[in-house]
Short mmCIF file of C-alpha atoms in Angstrom, two decimals:
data_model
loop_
_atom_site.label_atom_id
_atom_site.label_comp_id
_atom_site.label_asym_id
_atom_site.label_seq_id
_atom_site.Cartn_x
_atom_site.Cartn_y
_atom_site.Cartn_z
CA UNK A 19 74.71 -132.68 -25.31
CA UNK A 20 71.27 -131.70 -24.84
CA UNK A 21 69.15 -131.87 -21.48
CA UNK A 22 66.66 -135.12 -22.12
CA UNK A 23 63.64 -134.11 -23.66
CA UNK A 24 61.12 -135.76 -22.22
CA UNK A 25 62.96 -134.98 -18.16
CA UNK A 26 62.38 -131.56 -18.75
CA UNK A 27 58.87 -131.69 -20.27
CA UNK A 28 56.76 -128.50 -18.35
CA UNK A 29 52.95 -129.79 -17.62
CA UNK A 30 50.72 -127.43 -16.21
CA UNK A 31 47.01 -129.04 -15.89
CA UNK A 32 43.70 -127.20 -15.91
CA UNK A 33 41.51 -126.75 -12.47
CA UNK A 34 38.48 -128.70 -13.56
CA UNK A 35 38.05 -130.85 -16.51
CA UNK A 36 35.30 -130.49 -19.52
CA UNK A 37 35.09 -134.08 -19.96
CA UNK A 38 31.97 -134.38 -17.55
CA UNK A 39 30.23 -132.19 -20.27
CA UNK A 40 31.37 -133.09 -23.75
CA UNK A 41 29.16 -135.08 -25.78
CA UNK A 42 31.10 -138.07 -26.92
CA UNK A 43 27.75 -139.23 -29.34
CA UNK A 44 27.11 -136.18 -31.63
CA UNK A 45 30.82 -134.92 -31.37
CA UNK A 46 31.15 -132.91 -35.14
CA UNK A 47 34.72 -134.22 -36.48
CA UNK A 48 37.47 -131.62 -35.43
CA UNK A 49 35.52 -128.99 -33.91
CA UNK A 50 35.86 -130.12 -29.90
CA UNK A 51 38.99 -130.53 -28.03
CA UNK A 52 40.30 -132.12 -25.39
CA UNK A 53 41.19 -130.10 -22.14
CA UNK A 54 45.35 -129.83 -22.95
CA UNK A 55 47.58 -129.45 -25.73
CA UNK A 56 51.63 -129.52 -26.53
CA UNK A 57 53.60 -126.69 -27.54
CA UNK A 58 57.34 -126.13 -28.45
CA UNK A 59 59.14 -122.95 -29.84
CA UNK A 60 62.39 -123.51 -32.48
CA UNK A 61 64.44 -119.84 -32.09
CA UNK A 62 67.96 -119.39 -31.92
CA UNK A 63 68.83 -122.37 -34.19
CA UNK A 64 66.95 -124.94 -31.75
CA UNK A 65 63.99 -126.34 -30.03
CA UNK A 66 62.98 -124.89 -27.03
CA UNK A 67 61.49 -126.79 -24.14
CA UNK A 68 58.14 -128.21 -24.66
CA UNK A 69 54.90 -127.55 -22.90
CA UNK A 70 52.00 -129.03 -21.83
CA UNK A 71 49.44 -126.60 -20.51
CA UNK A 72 45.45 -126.06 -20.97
CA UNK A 73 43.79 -125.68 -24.52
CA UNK A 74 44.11 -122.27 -25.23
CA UNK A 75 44.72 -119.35 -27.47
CA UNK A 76 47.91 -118.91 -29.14
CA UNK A 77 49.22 -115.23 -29.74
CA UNK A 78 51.25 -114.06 -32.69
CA UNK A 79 52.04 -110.59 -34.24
CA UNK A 80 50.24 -109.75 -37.24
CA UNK A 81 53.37 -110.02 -39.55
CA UNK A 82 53.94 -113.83 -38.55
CA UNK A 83 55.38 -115.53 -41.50
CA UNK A 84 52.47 -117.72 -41.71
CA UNK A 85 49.68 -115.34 -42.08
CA UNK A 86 52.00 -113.80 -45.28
CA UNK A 87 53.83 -116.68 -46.91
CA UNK A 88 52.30 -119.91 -45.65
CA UNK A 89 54.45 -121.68 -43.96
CA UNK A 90 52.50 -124.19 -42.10
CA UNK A 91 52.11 -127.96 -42.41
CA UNK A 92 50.17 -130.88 -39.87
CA UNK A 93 49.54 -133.96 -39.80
CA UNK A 94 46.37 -136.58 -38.96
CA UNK A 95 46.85 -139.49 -36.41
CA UNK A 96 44.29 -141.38 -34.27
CA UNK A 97 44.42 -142.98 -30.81
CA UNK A 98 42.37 -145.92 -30.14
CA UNK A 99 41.43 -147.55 -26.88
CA UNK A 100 40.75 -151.37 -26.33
CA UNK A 101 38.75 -153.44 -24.25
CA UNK A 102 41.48 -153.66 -21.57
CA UNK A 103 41.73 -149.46 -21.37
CA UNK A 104 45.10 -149.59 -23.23
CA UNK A 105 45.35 -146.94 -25.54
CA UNK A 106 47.10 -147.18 -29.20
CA UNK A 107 48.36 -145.89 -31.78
CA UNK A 108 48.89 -146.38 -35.44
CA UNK A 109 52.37 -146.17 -37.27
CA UNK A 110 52.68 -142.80 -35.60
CA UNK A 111 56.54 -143.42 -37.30
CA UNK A 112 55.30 -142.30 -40.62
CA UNK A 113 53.34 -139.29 -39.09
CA UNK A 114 56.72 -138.47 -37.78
CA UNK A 115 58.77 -139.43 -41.41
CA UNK A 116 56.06 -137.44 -43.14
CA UNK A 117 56.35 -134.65 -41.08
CA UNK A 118 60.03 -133.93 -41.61
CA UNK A 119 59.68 -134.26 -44.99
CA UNK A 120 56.77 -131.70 -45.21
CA UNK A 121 59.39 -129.90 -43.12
CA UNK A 122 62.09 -129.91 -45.29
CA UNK A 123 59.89 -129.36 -48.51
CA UNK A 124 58.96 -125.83 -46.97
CA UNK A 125 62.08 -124.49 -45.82
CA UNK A 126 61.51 -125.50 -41.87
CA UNK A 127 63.22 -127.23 -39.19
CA UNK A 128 63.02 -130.76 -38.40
CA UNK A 129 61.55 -132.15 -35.00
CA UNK A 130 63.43 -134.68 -33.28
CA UNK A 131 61.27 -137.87 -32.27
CA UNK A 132 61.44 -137.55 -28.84
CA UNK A 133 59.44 -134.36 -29.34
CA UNK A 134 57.18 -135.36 -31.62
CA UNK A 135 56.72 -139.15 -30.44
CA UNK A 136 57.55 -138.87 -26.88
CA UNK A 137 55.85 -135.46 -26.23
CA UNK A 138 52.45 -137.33 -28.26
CA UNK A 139 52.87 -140.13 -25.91
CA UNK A 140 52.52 -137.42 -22.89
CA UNK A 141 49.91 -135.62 -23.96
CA UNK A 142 47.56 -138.74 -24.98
CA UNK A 143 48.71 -140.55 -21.28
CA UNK A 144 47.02 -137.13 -19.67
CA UNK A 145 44.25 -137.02 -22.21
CA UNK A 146 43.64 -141.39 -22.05
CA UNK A 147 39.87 -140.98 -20.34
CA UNK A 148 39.00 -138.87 -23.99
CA UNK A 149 40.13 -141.75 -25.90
CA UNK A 150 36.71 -144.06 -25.89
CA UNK A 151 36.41 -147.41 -26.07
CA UNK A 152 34.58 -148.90 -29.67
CA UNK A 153 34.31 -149.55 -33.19
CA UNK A 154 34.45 -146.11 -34.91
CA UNK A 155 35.37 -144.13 -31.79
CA UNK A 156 38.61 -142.92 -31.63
CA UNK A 157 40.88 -139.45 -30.42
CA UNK A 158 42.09 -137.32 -33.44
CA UNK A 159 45.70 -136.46 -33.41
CA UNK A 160 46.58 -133.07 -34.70
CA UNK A 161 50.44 -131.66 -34.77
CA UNK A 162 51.14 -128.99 -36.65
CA UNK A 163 54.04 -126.30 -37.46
CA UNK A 164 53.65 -122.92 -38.38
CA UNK A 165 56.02 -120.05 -38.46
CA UNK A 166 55.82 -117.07 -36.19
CA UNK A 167 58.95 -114.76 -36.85
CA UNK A 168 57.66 -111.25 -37.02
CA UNK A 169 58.06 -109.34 -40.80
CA UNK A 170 57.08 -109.37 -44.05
CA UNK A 171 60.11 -109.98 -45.93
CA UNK A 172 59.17 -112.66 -48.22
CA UNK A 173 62.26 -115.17 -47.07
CA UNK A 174 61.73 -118.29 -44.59
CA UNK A 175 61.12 -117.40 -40.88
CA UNK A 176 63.81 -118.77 -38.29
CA UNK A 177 61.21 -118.98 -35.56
CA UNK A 178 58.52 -121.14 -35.69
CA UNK A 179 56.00 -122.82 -33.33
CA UNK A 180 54.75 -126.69 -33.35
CA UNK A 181 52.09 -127.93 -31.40
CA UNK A 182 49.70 -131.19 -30.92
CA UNK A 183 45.86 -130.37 -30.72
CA UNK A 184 43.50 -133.78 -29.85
CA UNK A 185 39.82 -133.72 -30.65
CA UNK A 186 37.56 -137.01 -30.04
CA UNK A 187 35.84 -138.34 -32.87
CA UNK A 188 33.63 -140.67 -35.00
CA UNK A 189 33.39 -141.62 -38.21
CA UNK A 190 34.46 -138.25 -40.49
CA UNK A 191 32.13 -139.27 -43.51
CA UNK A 192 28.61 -141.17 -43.01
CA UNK A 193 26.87 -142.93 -46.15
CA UNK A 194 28.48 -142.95 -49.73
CA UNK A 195 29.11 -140.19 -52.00
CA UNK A 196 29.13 -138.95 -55.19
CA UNK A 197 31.90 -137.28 -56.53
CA UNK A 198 33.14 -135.17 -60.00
CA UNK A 199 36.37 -135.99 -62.18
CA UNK A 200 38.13 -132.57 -62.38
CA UNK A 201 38.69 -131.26 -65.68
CA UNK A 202 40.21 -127.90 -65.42
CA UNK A 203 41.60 -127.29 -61.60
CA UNK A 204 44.58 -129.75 -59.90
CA UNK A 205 45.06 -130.86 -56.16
CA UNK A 206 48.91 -130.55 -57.08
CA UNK A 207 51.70 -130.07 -59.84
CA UNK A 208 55.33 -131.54 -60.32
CA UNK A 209 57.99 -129.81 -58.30
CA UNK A 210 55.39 -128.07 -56.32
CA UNK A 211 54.25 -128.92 -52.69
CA UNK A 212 51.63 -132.15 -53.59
CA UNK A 213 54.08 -134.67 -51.43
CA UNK A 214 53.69 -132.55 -48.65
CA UNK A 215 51.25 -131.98 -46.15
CA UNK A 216 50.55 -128.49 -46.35
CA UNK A 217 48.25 -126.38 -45.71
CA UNK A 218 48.10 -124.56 -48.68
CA UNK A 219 47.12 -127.35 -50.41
CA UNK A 220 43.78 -128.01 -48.84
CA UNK A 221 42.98 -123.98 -49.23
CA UNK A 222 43.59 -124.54 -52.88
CA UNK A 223 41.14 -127.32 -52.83
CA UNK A 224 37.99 -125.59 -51.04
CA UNK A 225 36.80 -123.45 -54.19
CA UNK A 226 37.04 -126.43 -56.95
CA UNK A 227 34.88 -128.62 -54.30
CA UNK A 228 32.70 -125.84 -53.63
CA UNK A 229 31.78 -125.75 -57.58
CA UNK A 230 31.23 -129.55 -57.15
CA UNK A 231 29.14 -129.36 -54.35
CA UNK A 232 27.52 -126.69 -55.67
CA UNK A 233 26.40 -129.23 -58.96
CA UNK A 234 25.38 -132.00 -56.59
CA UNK A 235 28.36 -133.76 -55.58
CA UNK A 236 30.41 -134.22 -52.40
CA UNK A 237 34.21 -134.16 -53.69
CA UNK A 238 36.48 -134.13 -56.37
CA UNK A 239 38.84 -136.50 -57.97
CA UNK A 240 41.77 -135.10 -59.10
CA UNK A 241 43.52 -135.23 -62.27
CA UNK A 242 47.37 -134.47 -63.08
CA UNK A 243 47.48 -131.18 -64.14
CA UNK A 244 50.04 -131.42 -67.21
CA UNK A 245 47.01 -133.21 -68.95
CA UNK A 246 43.87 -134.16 -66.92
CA UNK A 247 44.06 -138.22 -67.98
CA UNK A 248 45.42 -139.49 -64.94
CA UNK A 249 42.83 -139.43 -61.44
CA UNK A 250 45.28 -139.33 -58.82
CA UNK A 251 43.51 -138.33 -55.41
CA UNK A 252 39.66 -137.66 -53.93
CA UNK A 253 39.24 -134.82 -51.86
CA UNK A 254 41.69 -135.17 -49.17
CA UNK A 255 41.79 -138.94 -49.86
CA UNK A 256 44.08 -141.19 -51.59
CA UNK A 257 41.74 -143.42 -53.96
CA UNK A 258 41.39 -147.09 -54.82
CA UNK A 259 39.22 -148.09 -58.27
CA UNK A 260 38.13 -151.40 -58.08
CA UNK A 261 38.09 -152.99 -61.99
CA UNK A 262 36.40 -156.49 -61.78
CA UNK A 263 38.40 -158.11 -59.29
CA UNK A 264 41.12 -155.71 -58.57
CA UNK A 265 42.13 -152.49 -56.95
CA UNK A 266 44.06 -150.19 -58.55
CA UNK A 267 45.83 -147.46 -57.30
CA UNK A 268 48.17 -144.18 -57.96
CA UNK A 269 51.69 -144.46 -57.21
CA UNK A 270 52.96 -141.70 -54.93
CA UNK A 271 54.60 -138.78 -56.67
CA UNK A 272 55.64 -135.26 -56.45
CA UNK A 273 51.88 -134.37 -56.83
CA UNK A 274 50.28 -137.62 -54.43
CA UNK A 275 50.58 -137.31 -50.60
CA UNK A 276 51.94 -140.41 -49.16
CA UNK A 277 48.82 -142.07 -46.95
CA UNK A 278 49.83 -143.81 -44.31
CA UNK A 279 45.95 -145.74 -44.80
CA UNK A 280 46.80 -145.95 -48.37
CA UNK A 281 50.03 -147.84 -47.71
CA UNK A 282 48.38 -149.95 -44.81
CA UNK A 283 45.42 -150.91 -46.99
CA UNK A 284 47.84 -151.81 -49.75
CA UNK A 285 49.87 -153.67 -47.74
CA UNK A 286 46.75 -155.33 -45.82
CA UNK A 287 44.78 -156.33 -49.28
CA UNK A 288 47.45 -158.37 -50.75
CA UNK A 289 48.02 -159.87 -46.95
CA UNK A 290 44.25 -160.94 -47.23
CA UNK A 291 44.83 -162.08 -51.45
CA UNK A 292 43.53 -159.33 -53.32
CA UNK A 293 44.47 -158.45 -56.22
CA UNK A 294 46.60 -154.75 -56.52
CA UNK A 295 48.18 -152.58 -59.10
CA UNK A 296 49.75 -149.85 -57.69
CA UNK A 297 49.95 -147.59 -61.55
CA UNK A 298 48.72 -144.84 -62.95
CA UNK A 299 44.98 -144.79 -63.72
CA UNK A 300 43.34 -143.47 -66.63
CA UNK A 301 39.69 -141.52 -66.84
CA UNK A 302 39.41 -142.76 -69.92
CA UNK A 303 39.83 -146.84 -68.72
CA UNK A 304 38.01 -145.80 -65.72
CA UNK A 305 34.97 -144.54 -67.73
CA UNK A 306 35.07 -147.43 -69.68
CA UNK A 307 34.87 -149.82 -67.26
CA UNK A 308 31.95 -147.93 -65.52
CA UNK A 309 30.24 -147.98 -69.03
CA UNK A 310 30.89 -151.88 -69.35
CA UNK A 311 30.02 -152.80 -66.30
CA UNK A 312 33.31 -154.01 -65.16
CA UNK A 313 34.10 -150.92 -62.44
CA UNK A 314 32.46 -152.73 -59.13
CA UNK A 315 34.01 -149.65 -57.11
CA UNK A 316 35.76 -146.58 -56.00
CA UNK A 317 36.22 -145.48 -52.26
CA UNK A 318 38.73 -142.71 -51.10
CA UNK A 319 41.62 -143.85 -47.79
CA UNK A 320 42.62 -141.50 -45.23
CA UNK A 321 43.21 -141.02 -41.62
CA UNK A 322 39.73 -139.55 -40.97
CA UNK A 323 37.25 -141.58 -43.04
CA UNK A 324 39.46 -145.10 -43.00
CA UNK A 325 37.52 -145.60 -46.20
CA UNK A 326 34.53 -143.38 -47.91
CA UNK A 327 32.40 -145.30 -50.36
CA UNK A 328 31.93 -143.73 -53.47
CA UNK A 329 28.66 -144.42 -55.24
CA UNK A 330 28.84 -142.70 -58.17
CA UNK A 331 30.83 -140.00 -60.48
CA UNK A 332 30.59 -137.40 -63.01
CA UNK A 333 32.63 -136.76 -66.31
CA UNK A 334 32.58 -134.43 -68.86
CA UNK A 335 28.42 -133.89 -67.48
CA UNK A 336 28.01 -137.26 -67.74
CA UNK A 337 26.96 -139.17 -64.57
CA UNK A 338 28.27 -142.81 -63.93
CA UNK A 339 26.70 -145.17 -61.53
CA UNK A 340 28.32 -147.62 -59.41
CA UNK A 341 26.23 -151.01 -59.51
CA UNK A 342 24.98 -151.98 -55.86
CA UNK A 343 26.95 -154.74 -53.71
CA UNK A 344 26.26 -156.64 -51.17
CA UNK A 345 28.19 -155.87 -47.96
CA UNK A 346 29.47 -159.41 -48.15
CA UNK A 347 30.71 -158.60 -52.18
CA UNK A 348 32.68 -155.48 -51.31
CA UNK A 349 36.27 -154.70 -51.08
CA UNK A 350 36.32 -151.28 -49.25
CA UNK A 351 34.00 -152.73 -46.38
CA UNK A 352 35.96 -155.55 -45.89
CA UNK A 353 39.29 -154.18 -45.92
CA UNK A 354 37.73 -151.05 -43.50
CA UNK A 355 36.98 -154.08 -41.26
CA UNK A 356 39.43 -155.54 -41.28
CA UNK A 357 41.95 -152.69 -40.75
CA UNK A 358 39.52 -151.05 -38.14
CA UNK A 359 39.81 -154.15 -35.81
CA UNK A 360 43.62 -154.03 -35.81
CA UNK A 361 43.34 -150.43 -34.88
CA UNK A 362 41.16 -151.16 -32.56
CA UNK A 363 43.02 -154.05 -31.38
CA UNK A 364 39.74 -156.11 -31.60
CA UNK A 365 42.33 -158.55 -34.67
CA UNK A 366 45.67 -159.60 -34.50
CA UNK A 367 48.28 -157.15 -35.67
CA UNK A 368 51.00 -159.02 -37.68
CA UNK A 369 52.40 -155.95 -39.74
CA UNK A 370 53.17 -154.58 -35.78
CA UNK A 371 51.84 -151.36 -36.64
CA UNK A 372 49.85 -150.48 -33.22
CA UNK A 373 52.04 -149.10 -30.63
CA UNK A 374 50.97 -148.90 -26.87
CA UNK A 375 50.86 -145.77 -24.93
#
């Protein structure tokens, strides 16, 4: 049997602390961490012991596996603290399902959960005075896996390196955006990598939004790619099309990452009576509705925004307007609410999906 994980955790602290210097207001989203971070090696058919030592560099040879062939996949979580300086955090269980299956999809090893729960747990009970306390202020969660085995030999490495990173943060988006229906490029296709969180997939998305931005607009939505008809994500966001008086939403699929907001919001709206169709959604009803009048709105779900307004889109060079609600008239605010304060532990949590560090 194997020595218990968590027993033989290492933890090496730094000398002095950065916290007294950071600047919690105008923090940039991902770009500051905290003063430690977890690390585990997998070699000889197993995970090593894990680490918990000061933020710092990590060295690899230049013929890692990663740098050549990509394997590398991570995750987004967030930690919240309450009014009581408890500190929380949500459905980290499907982080961990998600994870594995990313795992699995590109040919590397699983982590057990008392690495990737209980060592998370560790890391954020050091780390717990970077989680502050507020609406909209939270600490990022980043664990990723990449693989390190030495050599160019285009075949799956056998070593391989995971890690948890935290950064503090606000809100990732401010304001509404506009965004543009893709016509020619995909996020994803079937029996590729879509489903899983990888990081090629968000390199293959950074020259499509470039054009975008580069014609005025702040993301893409994404179509299939066997025939462009179907809008399936926005940016890195799962996205919800609101159609009179309900949402509507892509099931997940070889080519849809599974959100865990997606799911929660789903699962939260028709808690709260809403109206939802999880099916595939057309451009063409889509730009129909906006035409008649009948598309109230579109916002994007994910770990970083929550939710991200969408104000308008483009099609075919034709721009489409969202008509202007009331705060009190619309879905995504309500439902970011209203998800926010069980995060936040500032509501009730009946779905039990907050879990105390």
């Amino acid at each position: 049997m194997e020595v218990d994980v968590m027993s033989n955790i290492s933890i090496t602290t730094v000398d002095k602390s950065k916290i007294d210097s950071f600047d919690f207001e105008n923090v940039k989203f991902g770009a500051k961490f905290t003063d430690h971070m977890l690390v585990c090696e997998y070699k000889n058919n197993a995970w090593q012991q894990m680490e918990i030592k000061p933020y710092s560099a990590i060295e690899l040879d230049p013929s890692a596996r990663v740098f050549h062939y990509g394997q590398a996949i991570f995750e987004g979580m967030k930690a919240y603290k309450d009014d009581n300086d408890d500190v929380w955090l949500f459905r980290p269980d499907q982080n961990f399902e998600r994870f594995n299956k990313s795992a699995v999809r590109l040919a590397m090893p699983e982590i057990d959960e008392e690495r990737f729960i209980g060592g998370l747990k560790a890391l954020i009970d050091l780390e717990r005075a970077w989680v502050r306390k507020g609406q909209g202020n939270s600490l990022y969660i980043r664990p990723f896996m990449i693989a390190t085995e030495s050599g160019v030999i285009a075949s799956p490495s056998n070593e391989f390196l995971f890690c948890i990173l935290l950064s503090p943060a606000k809100s990732y988006y401010s304001g509404k955006i506009k965004v543009q229906i893709a016509e020619h490029f995909s996020r994803a296709a079937n029996g590729g990598i879509g489903a899983a969180k990888a990081a090629g997939n968000y390199s293959a998305q950074f020259y499509p939004t470039k054009l975008a931005q580069e014609a005025g607009f702040n993301q893409v939505i994404w179509t299939d790619s066997a025939t462009h008809t179907k809008l399936e994500e926005a940016g890195t966001m799962n996205v919800f099309f609101r159609i009179k008086d309900t949402l509507y939403t892509a099931p997940t699929s070889e080519r849809i990452l599974d959100g865990v907001t997606r799911k929660s919001l789903i699962e939260l709206a028709k808690s709260e009576g809403y109206q939802v169709e999880v099916r595939p959604v057309l451009v063409e009803e889509i730009t129909k509705a906006a035409a008649d009048g009948t598309l109230k709105e579109i916002f994007g779900a994910g770990t970083a925004a929550v939710i991200n307004q969408i104000e308008g889109f483009s099609y075919k060079e034709q721009y489409y307007q969202l008509p202007e609600l009331k705060d009190e008239e619309c879905f995504a605010l309500d439902l970011k609410n209203k998800l926010t304060r069980i995060q936040n532990k500032l509501a009730n949590d009946p779905f039990e999906w907050t879990v105390k560090i």
